[in-house]
Coordinates of C-alpha atoms and ligand atoms in Angstrom, one line a residue:
X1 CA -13.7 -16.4 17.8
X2 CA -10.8 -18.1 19.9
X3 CA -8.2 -16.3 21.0
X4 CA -6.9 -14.0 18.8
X5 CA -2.8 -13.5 19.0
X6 CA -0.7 -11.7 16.5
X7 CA 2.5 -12.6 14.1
X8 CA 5.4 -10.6 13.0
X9 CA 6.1 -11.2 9.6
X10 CA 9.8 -10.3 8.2
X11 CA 9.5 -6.7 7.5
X12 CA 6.8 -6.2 9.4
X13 CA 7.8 -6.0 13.4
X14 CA 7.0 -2.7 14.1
X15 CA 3.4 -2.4 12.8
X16 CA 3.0 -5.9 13.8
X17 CA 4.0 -4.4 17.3
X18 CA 1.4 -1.4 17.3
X19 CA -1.0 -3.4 16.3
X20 CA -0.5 -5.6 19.0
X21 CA -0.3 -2.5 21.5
X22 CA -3.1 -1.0 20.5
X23 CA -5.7 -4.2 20.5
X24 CA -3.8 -5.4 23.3
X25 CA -3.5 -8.9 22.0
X26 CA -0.3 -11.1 22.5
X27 CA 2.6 -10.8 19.6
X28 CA 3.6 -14.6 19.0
X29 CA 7.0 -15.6 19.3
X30 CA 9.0 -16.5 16.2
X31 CA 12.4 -17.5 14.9
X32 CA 13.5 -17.1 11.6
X33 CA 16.8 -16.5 9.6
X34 CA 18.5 -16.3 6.0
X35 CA 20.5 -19.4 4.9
X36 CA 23.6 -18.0 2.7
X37 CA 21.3 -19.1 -0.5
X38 CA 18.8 -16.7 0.7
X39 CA 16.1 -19.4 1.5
X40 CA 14.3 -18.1 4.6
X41 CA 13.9 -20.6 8.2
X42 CA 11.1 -19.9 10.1
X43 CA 10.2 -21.9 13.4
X44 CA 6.8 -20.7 15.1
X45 CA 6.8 -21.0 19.4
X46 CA 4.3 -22.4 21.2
X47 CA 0.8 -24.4 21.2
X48 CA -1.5 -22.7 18.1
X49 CA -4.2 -25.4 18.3
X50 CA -7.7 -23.1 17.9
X51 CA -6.0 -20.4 17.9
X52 CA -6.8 -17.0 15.2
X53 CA -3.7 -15.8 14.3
X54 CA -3.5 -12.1 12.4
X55 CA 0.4 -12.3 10.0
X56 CA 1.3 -9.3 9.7
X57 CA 3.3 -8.8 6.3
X58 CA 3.7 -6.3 3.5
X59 CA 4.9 -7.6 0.6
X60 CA 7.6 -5.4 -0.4
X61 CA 10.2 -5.0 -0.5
X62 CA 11.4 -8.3 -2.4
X63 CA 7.7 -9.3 -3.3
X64 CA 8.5 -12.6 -4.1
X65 CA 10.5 -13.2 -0.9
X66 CA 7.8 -11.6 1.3
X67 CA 4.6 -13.2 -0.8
X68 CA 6.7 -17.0 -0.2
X69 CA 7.3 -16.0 3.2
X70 CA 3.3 -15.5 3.8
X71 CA 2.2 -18.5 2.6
X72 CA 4.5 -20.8 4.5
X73 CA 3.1 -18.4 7.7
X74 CA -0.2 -19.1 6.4
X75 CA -0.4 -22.6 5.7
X76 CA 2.2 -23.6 8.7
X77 CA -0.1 -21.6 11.6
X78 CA -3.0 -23.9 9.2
X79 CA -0.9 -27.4 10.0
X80 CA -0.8 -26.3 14.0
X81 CA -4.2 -26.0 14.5
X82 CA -4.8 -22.6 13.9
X83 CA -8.6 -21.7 13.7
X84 CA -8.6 -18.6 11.6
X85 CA -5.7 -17.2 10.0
X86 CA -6.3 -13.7 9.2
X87 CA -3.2 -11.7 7.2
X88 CA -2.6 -7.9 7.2
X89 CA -0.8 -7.4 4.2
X90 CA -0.5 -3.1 4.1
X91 CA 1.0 -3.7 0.5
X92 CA -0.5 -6.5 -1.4
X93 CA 2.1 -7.0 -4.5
X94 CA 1.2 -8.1 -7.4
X95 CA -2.0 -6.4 -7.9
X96 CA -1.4 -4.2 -10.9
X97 CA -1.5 -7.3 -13.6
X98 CA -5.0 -7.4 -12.8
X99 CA -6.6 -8.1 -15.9
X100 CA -4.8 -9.2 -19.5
X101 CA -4.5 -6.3 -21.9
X102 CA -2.1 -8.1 -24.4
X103 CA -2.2 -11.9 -25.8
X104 CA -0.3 -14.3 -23.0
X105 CA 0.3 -11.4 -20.3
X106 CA 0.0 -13.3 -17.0
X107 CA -2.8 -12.3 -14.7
X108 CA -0.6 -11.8 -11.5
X109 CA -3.2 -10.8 -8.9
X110 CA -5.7 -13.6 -9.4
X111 CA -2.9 -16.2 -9.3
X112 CA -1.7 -14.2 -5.7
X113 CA -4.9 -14.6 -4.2
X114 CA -5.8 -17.7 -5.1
X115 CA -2.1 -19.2 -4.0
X116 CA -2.9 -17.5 -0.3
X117 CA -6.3 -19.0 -0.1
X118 CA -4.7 -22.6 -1.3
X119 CA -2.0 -21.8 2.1
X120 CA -5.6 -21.7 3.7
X121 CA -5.8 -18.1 4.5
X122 CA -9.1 -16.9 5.7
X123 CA -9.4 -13.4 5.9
X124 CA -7.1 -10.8 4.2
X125 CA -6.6 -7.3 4.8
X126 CA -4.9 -4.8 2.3
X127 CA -4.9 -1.1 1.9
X128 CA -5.9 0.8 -0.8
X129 CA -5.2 -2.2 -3.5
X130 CA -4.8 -1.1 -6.8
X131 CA -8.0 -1.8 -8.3
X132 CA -10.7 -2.5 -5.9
X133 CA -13.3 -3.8 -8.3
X134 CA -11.5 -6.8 -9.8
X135 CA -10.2 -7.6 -5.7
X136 CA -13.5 -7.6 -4.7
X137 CA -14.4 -10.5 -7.8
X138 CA -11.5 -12.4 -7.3
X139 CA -10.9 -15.6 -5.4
X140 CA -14.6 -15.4 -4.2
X141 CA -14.4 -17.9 -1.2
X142 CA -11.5 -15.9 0.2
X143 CA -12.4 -13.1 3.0
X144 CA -11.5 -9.4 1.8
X145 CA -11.5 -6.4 3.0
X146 CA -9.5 -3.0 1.3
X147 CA -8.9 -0.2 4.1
X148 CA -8.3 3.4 3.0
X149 CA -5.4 5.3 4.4
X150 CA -7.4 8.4 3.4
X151 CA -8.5 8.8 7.2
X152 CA -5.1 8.9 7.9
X153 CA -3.8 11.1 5.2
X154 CA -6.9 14.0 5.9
X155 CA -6.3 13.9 9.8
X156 CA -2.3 14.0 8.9
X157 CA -2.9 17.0 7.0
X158 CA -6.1 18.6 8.5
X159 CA -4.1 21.2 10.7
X160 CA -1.0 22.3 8.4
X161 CA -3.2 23.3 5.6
X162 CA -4.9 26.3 4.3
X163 CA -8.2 26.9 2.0
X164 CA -5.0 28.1 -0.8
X165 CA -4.0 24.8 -0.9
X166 CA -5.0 22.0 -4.1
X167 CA -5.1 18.9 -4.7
X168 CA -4.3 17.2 -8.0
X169 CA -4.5 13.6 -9.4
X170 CA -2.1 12.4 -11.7
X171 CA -4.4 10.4 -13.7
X172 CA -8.2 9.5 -14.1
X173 CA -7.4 6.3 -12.1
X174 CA -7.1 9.0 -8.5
X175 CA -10.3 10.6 -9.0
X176 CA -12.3 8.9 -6.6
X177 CA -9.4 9.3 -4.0
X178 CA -9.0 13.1 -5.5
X179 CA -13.2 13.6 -5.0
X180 CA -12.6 12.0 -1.2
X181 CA -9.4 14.0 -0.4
X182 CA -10.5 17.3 -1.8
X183 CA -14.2 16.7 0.6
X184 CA -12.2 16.2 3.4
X185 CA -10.1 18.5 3.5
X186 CA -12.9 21.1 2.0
X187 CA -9.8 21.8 -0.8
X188 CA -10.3 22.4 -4.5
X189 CA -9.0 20.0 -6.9
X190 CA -8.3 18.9 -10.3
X191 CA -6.7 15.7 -12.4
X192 CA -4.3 15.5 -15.1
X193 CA -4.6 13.4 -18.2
X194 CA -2.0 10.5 -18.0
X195 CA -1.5 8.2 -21.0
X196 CA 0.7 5.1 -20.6
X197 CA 2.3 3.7 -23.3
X198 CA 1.0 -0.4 -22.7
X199 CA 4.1 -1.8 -24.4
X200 CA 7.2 0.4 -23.2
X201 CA 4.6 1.2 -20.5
X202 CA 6.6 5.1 -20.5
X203 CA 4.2 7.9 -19.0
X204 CA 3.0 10.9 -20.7
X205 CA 0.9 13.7 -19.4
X206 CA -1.3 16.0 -21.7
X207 CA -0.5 19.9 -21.8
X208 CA -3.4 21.2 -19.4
X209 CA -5.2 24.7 -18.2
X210 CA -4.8 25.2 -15.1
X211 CA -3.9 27.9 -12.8
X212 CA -2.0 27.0 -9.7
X213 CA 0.3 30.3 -9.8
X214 CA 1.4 30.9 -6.4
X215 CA -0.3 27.8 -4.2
X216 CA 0.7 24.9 -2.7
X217 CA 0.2 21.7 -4.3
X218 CA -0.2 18.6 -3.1
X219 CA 0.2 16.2 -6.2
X220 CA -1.2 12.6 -4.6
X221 CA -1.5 9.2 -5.7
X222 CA -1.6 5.4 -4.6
X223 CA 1.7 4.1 -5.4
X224 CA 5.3 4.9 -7.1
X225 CA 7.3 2.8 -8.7
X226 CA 9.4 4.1 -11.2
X227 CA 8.5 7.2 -10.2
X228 CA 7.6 8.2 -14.1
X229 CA 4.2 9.2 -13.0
X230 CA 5.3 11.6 -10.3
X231 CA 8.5 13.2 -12.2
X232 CA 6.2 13.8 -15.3
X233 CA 3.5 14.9 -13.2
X234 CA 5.9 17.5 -10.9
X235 CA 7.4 19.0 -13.6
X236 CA 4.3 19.8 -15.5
X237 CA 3.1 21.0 -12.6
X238 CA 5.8 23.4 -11.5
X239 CA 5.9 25.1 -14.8
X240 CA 2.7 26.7 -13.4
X241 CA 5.3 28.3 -11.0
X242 CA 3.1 26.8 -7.7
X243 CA 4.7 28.4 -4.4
X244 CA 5.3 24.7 -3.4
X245 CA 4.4 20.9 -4.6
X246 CA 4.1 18.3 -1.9
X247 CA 3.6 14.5 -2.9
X248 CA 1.6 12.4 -0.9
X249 CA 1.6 8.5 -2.2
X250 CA -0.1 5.6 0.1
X251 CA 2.9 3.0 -1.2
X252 CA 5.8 4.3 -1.6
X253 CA 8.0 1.8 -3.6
X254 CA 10.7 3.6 -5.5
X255 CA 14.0 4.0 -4.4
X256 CA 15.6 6.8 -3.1
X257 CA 16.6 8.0 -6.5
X258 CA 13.6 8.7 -8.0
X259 CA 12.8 10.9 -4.4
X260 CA 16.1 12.7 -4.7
X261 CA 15.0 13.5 -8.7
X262 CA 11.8 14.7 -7.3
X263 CA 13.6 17.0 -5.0
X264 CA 16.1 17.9 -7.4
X265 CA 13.4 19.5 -9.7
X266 CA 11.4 21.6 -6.7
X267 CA 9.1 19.3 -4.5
X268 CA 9.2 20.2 -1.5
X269 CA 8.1 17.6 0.4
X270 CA 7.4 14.1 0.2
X271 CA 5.5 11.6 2.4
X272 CA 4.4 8.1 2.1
X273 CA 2.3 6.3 4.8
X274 CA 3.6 3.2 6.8
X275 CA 2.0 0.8 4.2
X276 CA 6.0 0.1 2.9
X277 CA 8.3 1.1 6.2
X278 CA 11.4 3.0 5.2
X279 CA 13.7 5.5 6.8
X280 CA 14.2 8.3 3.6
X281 CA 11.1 10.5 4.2
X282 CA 8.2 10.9 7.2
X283 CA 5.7 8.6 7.3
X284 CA 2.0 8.4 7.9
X285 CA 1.4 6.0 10.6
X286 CA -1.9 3.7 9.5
X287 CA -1.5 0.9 12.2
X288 CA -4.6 2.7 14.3
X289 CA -6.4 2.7 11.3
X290 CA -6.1 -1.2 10.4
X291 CA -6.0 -2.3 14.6
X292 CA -9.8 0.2 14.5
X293 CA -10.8 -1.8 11.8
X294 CA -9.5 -5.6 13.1
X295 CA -11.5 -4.3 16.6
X296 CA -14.3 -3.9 15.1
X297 CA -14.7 -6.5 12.4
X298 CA -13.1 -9.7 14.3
X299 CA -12.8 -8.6 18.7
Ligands
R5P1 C1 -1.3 4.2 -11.8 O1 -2.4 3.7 -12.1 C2 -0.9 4.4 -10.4 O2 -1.9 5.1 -9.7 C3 0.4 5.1 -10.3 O3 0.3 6.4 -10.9 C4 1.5 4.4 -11.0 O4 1.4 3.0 -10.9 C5 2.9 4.8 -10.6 O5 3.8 4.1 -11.2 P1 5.2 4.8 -11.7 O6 5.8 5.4 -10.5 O7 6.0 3.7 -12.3 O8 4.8 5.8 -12.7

């Protein structure tokens, strides 16, 4: 490999900046701005020619905006002579429409990954993509790689918990994470039984048997949206009168709304990781866990 060097992406600067810290590799200089239409300039410094370039972007929020914004990186580091064009994309959007469940529904994550590898993208890097199985098969020629922020969750949580504490899974979808989680962290565990609705796609939880009287929860999943999932899922929870629920989520893509509902009906705490910056709640950081991963795979 050439010199590697890394680019901010909007959105992105300050996990495009510990990554940089941390490998110790140079943060490219760019420009960019907002024309009053909303249309994003960008203008990339300096001489690129055979040079591998890591973009840094998540694609949310705005995941159009964000998605656009990548390719242009992506196919504009291409036109300069960039060797290999690697992108960190924390959140990879449009990853849920991952197969078609109903006549004409449009398959949005194959049409994602195939637009980036068209931009000329070699290699990209998510975490903990929504279904890893259909990543894995699509756009075959393109380079993948799905981190876990697990690591980074367990060590987060290794020394503020006790044996008293559970884990729970909203849905048959978190097992694996639940099974990896609940090893870990030596915790027990269990999953509810989520149905969702595929036309209205509204959320409902079967009535279950379990007995959490008096523990601490910690209710986790990979992503909220709506925040139907994790509203449902508290309050059936907290009916079993824990001591406290704590949600832990890897994306965390509602708005503050839906938090303050959660709060407003007992959770105690919630976190997200880094994977989506924002300011509302505390954060897991995951940049030492992709910059580990980026040393050893491509330094
Ligand atoms: C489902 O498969 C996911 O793991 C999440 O539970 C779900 O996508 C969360 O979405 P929402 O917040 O809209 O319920």
């Amino acid at each position: 490999m050439g010199n590697m060097k890394i680019l901010a992406g909007p959105k992105s600067e300050q996990l495009a900046q510990k990554i940089s810290e941390q490998l110790n590799l140079k943060l490219l200089d760019i420009s960019y701005k907002y024309f009053t239409d909303g249309e994003t300039y960008f203008k990339i410094e300096g001489n690129l020619e055979k040079e591998d370039v890591i973009i840094v972007q998540t694609t949310y929020p705005n995941q159009e905006k964000r998605l656009l914004e990548l390719i242009f990186l992506t196919n504009t580091l291409k036109e300069l002579g960039a060797d290999k064009v690697i992108a960190v994309v924390p959140y990879l959007c449009y990853a849920r429409a991952d197969r078609r469940r109903l006549d004409g529904e449009v398959v949005s994550h194959t049409i994602t990954m195939d637009l980036l590898q068209q931009a000329g993208l070699d290699s990209l890097i998510t975490i903990n993509v929504h279904n890893r199985e259909v990543f894995h098969k699509t756009t075959e020629t393109l380079e993948k790689y799905n981190l876990s922020a697990l690591p980074a969750i367990s060590d987060f949580l290794k020394d503020k918990i006790n044996e008293e504490w559970i884990i729970v899974g909203p849905d048959k979808g978190s097992q694996e994470d639940i099974n990896t989680l609940s090893k870990e962290l030596s915790l027990s565990s269990f999953i509810l039984e989520k149905y969702r609705d595929p036309q209205s796609h509204e959320v409902q939880f079967n009535e279950a048997d379990f007995d959490c009287e008096s523990k601490t929860i910690i209710l986790f999943d990979d992503v909220i949206t709506s925040g139907g999932t994790a509203i449902k899922a508290s309050k059936l929870l907290l009916d079993k009168k824990p001591s406290s629920l704590k949600f832990i989520v890897v994306h965390g893509l509602s708005d503050s709304e839906v938090f303050k509902k959660m709060y407003d009906i007992g959770v105690d705490t919630i976190l997200s990781t880094n994977t989506v910056p924002r300011k509302d709640i505390e954060q897991i950081d995951i940049s030492s866990l992709i910059s580990n991963f980026i040393g050893e795979k491509f330094l």
